[in-house]
Coordinates of C-alpha atoms and ligand atoms in Angstrom, one line a residue:
X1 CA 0.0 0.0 0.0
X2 CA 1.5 3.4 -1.2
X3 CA 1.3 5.6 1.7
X4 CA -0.7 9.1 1.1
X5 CA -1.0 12.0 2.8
X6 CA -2.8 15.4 2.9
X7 CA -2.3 19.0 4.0
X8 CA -5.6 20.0 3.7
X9 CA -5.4 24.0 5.0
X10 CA -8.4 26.4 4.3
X11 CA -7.7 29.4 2.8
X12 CA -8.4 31.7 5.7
X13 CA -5.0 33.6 6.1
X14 CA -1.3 33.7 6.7
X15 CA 0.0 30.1 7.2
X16 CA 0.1 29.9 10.8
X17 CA 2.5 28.0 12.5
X18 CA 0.6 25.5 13.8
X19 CA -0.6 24.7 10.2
X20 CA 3.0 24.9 9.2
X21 CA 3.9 22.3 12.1
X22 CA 1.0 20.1 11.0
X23 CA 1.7 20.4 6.9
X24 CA 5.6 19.4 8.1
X25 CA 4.5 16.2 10.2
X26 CA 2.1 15.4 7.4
X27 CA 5.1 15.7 4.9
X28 CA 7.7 13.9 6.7
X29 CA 5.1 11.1 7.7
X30 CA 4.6 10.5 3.8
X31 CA 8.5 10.8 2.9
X32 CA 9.4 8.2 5.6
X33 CA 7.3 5.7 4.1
X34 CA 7.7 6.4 0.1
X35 CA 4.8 7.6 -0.2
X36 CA 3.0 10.8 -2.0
X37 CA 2.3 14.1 0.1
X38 CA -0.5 15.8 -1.1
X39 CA -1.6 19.8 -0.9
X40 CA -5.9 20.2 -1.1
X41 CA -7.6 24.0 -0.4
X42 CA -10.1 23.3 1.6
X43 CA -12.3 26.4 0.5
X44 CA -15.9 25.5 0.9
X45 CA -16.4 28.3 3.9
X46 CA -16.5 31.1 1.1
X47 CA -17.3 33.5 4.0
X48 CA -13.9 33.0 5.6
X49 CA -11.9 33.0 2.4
X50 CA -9.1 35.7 2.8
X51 CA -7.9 37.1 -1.0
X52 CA -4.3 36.0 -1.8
X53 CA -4.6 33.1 0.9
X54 CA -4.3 30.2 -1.4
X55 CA -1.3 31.8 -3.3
X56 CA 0.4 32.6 0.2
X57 CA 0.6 28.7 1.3
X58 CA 1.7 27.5 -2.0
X59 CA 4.6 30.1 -1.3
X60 CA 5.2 29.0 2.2
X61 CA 5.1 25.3 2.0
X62 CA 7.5 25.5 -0.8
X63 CA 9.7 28.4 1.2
X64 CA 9.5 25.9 4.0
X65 CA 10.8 23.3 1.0
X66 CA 7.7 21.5 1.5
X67 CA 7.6 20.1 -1.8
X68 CA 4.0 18.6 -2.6
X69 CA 3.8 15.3 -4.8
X70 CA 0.3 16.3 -5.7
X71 CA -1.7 19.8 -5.5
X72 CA -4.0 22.1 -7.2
X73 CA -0.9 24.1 -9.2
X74 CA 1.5 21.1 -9.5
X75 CA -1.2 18.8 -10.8
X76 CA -1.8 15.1 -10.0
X77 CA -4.7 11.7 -10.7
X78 CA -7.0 12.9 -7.9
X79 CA -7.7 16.8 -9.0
X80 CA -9.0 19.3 -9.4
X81 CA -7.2 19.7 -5.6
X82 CA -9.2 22.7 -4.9
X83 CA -12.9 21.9 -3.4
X84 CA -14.8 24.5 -4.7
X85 CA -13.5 23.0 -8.6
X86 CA -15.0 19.8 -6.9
X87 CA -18.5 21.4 -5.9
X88 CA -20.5 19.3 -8.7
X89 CA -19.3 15.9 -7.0
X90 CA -20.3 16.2 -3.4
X91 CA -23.8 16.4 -4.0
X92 CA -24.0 13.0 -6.0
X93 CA -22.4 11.7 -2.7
X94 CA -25.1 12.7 -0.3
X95 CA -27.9 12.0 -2.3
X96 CA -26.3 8.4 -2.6
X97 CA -26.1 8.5 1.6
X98 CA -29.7 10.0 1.6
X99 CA -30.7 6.8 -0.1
X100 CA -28.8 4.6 1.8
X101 CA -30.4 6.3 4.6
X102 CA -27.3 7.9 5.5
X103 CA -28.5 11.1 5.5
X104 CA -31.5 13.4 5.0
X105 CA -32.9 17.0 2.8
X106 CA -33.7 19.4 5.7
X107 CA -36.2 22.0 4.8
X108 CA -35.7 24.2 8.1
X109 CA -35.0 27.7 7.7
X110 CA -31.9 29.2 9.6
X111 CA -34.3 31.3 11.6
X112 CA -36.5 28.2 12.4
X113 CA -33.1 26.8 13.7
X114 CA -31.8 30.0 15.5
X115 CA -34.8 29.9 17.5
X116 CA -34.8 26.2 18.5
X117 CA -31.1 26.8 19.4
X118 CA -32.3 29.8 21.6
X119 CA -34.8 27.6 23.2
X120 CA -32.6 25.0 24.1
X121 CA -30.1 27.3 25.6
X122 CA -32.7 29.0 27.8
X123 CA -33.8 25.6 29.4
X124 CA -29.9 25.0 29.9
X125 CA -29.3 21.8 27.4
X126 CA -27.4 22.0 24.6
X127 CA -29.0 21.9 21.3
X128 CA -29.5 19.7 18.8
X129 CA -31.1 19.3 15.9
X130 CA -34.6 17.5 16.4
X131 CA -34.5 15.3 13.4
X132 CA -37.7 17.0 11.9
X133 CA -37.0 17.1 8.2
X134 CA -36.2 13.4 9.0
X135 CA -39.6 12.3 9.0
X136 CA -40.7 13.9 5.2
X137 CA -41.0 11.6 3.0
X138 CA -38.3 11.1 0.6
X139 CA -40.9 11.6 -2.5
X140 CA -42.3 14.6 -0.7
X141 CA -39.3 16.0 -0.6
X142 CA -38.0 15.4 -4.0
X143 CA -41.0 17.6 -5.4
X144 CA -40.3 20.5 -2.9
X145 CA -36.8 20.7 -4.2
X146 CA -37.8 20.4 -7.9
X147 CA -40.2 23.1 -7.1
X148 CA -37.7 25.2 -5.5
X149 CA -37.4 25.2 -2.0
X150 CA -33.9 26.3 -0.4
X151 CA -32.5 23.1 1.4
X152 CA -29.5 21.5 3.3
X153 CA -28.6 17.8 3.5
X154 CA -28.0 16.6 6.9
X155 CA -26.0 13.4 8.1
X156 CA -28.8 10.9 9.9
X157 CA -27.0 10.1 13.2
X158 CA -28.4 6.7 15.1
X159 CA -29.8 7.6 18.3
X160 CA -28.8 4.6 19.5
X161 CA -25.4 2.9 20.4
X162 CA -21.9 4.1 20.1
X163 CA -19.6 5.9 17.6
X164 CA -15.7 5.5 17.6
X165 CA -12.3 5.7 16.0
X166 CA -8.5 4.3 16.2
X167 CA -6.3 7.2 16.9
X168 CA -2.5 6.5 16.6
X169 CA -2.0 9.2 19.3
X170 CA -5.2 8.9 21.1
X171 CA -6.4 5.7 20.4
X172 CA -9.8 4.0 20.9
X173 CA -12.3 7.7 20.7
X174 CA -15.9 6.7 21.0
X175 CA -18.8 9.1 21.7
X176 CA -22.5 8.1 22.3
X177 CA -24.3 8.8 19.5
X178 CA -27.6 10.0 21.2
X179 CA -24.8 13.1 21.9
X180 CA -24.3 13.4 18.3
X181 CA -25.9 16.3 16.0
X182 CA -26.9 15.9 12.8
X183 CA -24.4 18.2 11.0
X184 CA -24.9 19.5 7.6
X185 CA -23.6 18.0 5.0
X186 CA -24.6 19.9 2.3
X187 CA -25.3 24.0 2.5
X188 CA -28.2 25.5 1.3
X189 CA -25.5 26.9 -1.6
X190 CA -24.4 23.7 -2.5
X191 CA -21.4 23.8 -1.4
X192 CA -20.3 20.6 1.2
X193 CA -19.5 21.3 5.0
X194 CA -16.1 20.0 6.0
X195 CA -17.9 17.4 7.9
X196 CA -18.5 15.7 4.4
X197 CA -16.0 17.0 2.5
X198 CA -13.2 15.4 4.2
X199 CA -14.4 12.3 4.1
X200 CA -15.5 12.7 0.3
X201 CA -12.1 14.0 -0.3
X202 CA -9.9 11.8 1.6
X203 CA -11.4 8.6 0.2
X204 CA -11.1 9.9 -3.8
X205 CA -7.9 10.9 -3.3
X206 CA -7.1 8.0 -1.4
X207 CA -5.8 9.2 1.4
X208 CA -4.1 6.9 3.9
X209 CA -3.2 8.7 6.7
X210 CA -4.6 11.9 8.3
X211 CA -2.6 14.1 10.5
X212 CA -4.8 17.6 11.8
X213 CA -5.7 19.7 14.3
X214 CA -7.3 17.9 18.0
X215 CA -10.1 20.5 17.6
X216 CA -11.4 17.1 14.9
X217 CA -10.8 14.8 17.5
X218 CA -14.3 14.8 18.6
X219 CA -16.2 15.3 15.4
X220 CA -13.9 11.8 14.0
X221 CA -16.6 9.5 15.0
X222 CA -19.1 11.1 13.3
X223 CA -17.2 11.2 10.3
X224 CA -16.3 7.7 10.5
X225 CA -20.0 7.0 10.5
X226 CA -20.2 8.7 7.1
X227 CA -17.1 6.0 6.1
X228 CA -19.2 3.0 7.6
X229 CA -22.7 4.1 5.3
X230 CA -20.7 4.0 2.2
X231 CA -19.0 1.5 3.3
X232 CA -15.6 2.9 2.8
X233 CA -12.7 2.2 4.8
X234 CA -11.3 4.9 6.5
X235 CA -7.9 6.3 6.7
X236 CA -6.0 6.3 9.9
X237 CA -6.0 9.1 11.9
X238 CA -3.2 11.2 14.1
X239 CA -4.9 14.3 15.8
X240 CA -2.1 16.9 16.8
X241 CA -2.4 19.1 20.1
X242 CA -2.8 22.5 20.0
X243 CA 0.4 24.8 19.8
X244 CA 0.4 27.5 22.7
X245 CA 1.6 30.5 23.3
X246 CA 2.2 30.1 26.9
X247 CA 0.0 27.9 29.7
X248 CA -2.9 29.8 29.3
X249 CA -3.4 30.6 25.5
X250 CA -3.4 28.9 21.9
X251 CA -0.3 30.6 19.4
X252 CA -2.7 33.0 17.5
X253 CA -1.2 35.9 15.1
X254 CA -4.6 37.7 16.9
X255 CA -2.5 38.7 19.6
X256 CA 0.6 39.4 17.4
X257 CA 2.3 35.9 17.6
X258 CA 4.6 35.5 14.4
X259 CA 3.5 33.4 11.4
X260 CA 6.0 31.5 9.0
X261 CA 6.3 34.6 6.8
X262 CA 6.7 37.0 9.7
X263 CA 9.8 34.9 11.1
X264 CA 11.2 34.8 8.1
X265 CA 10.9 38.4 7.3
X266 CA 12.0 39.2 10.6
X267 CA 15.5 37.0 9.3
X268 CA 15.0 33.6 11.2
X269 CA 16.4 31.0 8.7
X270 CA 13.7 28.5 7.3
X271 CA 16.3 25.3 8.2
X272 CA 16.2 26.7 12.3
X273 CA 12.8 27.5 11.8
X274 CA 11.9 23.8 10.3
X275 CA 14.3 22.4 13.2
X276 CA 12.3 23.8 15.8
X277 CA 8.9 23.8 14.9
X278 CA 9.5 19.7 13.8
X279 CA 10.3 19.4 17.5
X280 CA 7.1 21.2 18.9
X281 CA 5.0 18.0 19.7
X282 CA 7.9 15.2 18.6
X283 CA 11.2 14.1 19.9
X284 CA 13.7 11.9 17.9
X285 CA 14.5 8.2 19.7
X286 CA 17.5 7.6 21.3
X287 CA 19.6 10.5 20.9
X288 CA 19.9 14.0 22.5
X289 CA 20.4 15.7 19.2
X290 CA 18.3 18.7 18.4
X291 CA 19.8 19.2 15.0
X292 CA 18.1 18.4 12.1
X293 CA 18.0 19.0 8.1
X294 CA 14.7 18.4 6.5
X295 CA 15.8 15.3 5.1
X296 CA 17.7 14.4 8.3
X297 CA 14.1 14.6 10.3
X298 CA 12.6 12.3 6.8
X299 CA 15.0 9.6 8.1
X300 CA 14.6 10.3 11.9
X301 CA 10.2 10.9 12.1
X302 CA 8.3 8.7 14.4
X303 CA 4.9 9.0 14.4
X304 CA 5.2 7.2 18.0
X305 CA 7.5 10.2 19.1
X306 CA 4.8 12.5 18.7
X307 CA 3.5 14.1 22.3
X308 CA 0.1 13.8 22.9
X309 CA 0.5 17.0 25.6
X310 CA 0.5 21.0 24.1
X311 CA 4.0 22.2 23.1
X312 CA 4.8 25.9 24.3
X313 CA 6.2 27.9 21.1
X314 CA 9.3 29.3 23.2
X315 CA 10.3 31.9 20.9
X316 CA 14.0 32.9 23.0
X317 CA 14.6 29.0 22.0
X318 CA 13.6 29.4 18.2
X319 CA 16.2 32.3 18.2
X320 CA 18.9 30.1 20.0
X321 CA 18.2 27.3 17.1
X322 CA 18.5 30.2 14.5
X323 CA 21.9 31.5 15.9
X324 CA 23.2 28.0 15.9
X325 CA 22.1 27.6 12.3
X326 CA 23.8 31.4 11.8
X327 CA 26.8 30.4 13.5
X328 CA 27.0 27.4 10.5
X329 CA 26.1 29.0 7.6
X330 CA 28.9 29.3 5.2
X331 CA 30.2 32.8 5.5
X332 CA 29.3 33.4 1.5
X333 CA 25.5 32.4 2.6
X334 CA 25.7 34.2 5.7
X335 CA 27.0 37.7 3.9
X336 CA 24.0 37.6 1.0
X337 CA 21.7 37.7 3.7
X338 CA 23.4 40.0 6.2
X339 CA 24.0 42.4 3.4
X340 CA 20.8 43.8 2.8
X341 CA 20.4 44.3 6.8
X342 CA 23.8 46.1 7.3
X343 CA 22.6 48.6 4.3
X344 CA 20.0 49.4 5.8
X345 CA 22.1 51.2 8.9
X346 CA 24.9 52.1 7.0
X347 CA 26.2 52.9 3.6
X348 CA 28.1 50.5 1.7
X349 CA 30.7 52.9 0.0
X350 CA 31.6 53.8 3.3
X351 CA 32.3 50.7 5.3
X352 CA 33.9 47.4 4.9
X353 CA 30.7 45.5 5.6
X354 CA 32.3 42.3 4.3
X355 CA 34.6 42.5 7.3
X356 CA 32.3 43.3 9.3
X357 CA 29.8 40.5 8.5
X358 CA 32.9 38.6 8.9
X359 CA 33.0 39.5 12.9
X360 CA 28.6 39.7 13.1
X361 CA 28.5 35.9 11.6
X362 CA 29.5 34.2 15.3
X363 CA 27.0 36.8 17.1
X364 CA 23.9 36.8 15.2
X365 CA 20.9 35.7 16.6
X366 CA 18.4 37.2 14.1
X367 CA 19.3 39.1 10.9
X368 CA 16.6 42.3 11.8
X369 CA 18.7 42.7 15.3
X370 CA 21.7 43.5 12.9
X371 CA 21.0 47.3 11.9
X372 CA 20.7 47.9 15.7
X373 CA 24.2 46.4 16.5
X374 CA 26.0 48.4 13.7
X375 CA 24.4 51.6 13.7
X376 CA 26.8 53.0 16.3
X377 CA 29.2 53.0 13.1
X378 CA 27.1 55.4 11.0
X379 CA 26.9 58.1 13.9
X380 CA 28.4 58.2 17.6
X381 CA 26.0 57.9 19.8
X382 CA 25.7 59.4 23.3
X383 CA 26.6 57.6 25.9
X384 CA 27.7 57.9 29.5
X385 CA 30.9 57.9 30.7
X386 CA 30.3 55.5 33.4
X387 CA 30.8 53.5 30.5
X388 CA 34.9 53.8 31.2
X389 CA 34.8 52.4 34.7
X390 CA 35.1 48.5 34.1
X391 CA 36.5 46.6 37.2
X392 CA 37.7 43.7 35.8
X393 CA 40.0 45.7 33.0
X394 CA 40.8 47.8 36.1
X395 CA 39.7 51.4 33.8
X396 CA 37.5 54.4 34.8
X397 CA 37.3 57.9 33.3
X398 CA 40.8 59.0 34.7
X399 CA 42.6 56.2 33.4
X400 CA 41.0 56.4 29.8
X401 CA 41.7 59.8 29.9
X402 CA 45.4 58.5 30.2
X403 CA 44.9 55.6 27.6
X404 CA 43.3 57.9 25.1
X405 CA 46.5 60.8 24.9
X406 CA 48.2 57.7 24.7
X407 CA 46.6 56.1 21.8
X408 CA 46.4 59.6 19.6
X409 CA 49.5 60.4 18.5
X410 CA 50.1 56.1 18.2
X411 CA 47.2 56.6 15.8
X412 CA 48.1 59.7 14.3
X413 CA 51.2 58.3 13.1
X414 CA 49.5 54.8 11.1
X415 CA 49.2 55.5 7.3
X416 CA 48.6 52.1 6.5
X417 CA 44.8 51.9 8.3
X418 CA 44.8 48.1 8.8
X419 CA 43.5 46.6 11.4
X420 CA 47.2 44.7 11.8
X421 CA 48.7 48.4 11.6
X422 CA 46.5 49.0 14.0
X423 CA 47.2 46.5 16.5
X424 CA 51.0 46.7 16.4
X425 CA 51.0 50.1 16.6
X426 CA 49.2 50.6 19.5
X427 CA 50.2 47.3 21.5
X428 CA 53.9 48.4 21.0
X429 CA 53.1 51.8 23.1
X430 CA 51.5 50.7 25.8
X431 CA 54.4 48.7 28.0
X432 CA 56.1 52.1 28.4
X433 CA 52.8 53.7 29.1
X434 CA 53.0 51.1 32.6
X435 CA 49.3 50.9 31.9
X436 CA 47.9 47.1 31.1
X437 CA 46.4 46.2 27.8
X438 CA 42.8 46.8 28.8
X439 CA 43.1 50.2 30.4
X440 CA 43.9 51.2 27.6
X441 CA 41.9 49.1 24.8
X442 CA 38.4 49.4 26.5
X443 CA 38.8 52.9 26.8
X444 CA 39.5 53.2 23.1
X445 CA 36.9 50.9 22.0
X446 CA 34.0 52.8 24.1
X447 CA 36.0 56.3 22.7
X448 CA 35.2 55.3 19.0
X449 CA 32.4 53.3 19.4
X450 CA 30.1 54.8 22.4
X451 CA 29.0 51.2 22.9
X452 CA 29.3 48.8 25.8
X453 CA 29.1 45.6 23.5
X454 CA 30.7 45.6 19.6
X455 CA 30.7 43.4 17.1
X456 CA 34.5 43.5 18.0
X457 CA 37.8 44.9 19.6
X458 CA 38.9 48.5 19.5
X459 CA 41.3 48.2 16.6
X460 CA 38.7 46.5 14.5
X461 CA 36.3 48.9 15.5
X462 CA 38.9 51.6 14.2
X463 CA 39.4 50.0 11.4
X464 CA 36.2 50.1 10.1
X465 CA 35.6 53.7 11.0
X466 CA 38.3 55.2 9.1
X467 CA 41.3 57.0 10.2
X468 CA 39.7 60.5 10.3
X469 CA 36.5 59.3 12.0
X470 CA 38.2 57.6 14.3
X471 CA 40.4 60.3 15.4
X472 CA 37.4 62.6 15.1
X473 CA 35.7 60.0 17.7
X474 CA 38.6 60.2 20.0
X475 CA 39.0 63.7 20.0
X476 CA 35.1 64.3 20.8
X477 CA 35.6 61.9 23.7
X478 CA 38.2 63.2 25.2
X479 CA 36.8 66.4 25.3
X480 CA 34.0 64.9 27.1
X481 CA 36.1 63.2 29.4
X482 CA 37.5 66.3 30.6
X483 CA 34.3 68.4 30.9
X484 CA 32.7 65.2 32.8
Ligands
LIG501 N1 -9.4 22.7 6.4 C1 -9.2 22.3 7.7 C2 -8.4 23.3 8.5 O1 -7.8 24.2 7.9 C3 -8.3 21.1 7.7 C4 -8.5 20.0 8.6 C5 -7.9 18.7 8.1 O2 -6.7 18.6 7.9 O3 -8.7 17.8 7.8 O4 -8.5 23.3 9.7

């Protein structure tokens, strides 16, 4: 048996990452086994249907190097792959289950059933529908259709006994069925409910394996009634917990969690972001590795590793991952993306940015933090001269008044402005000076740069800045140093 799988996401928005963690489960399940992985819009909830959706998840699964076997722009045996191309078979389907007794036309308005509901609700029980339409004869009903009347199709849940399924994660689920409501199958538009269009769906394209959300978990019985009347057998199912923000609440872009795009906008790698997000809800048998390539977590997927608890999306981790990945980039990679970030807080006819990408690479954690830790190089900042005390390098504003007359003229005096030049120069004046290398190095470097923390030392610093900025710099502070 070939397996098959399905991402079967509604068009309703952004992909969010718990879609993106589901569609990445679903398409490492189907690659460990051989088997096809298969993209279907699930767009039959018109209402919800955000412009520009369906375009925006081809983009991310494939940015995500998703790759679908099968889908509604790549093609495939089972299409169209988009439900609303696929609105003339569902009907055929239910009117099949309606004879088979399956299922049933309902007549009721959505007024008649807003007011039942309201009923039901002020005694305290929860409604359900009351079966009504149930009792028309089929005949009767037949003619009010050809004659005009608006109508649903409803599935005819027994009354009686039990409904159930086999979870991988779960297992055994089985509801009463007098708990059961008759869902609709079949709007009054035509167009099916998911409730029937799954099941529709996932048997014509025959789908082996199901991996979604646990808010199906408890409508899976119902739908597996809907297998038994056609006498279909059903895929196997893996419901996957709920990604959270924190204890109390669901991820939700709603209250400005990132989506796929957003991270990756925000420069988070795809690979760190496909790492951890594969490890939200699974862990890899024996071994404490965390890292993982795509085709490395192919190879390594178990659906038995999966967690049947929430995961907490712990963002400061997803930015450890993505530094890791940063940190392991070759530096070629690294400096195309770090480029475009860098020229954004300074101008690339001014500064080496390829050396100083070179000393960013190791301290990335995200490529939007790297304007923010360069900037300081485009204009001094302001900054306070407690900056100069330092215990451990034994400095405060006396001593870097001392270092700094020191280092001028040493400076001064370099006309080759490497950072080598740099280095000797100033190293070789110090020992006389009686001062020790830091008092007069983190003086310097907080002279030029105005900054506690650099992307590196003070003749690196220098060199990037230019002789005549630097000494500009150094000038500017030791003026300050002498007013403070
Ligand atoms: N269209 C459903 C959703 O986006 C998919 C559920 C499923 O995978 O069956 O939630």
């Amino acid at each position: 048996m070939e397996v098959r799988t399905r991402f079967a996401p509604s068009p309703t928005g952004y992909l969010h990452l718990g879609g993106l963690r589901t569609a990445l489960y679903t398409y490492l399940f189907a690659k460990k086994y051989g088997g096809k992985f298969i993209l279907r819009i699930e767009d039959t909830d018109q209402e919800r249907e955000v412009p520009g959706a369906v375009d925006l998840i081809y983009k991310s699964l494939r940015s995500a190097g998703l790759d679908y076997d099968e889908g509604p722009d790549v093609g495939g045996d089972y299409g169209p792959y988009i439900q609303t191309q696929r609105r003339d078979l569902y009907p055929k389907y239910a009117w099949e289950l309606v004879e088979r007794g399956g299922a049933y036309p309902c007549f009721c308005t959505r007024e008649d059933i807003d007011a039942a509901r309201k009923e039901a609700e002020a005694k305290g029980e929860t409604y359900k529908y009351d079966k009504r339409c149930m009792h028309i004869p089929l005949e009767e009903a037949k003619r009010r259709i050809a004659a005009g009347e608006p109508y649903v199709i409803r599935q005819n849940v027994p009354t009686t006994g039990k409904a159930s399924f086999d979870d991988i994660l779960y297992g055994h689920v089985e509801v009463d069925c007098d708990t059961l409501d008759d869902n609709v199958l079949i709007k009054a538009d035509g167009l099916p409910t998911y409730n029937f269009a799954n099941v529709i769906d996932d048997h014509l394209m025959h789908i082996t394996h199901v991996m979604r959300g646990t808010e199906y978990l408890s409508s899976a019985p119902k739908y597996n009634l809907l297998y038994e009347a056609f006498g279909w057998t059903p895929p196997i199912y893996v419901h996957l917990p709920v990604v959270m923000k924190d204890a109390s609440r669901k991820l939700s872009k709603r209250y400005g969690d990132p989506s796929f795009e957003d991270l990756l906008e925000m420069g988070y790698l795809k690979d760190a972001i496909i790492n951890f997000i594969a490890l939200l809800g699974w862990s890899p048998k024996d071994t404490d590795n965390e890292f993982f390539t795509l085709d490395e977590l192919v190879k390594a997927f178990d659906e038995h590793g999966l967690n049947k608890s929430p995961s907490i999306f712990d963002m400061t981790k997803l930015t450890w991952f993505n530094a890791e990945y940063m940190r392991k980039l070759p530096f070629e990679t690294y400096y195309e993306k770090a480029l475009p970030w860098l020229c954004k807080a300074l101008d690339p006819e001014k500064f080496d940015l390829r050396r100083l990408a070179e000393l960013l690479q190791s301290r990335t954690e995200v490529l939007n933090r790297l304007p923010e830790m360069v900037d300081f190089l485009a204009a001094m900042p302001d900054y306070d001269v407690a900056l100069y005390t330092h215990k451990k390098m034994k400095t405060n504003p006396e001593v870097a008044v001392k270092a700094l007359e020191l280092a001028k003229p040493v400076l001064e005096g370099i006309s080759d402005w490497s950072e080598a030049s740099l280095h000797d120069a100033v190293m070789a004046a110090i020992p006389e000076s009686g001062m020790k290398n830091g008092q007069v190095l983190w003086p310097l470097r907080i002279a030029i740069t105005g900054r506690e923390s650099t992307p590196g030392g003070a003749f690196e610093m220098a060199y990037l800045l230019g002789k005549d900025e630097t000494l500009r710099r150094l000038d500017a502070s030791l003026e300050k140093l002498k007013n403070a």
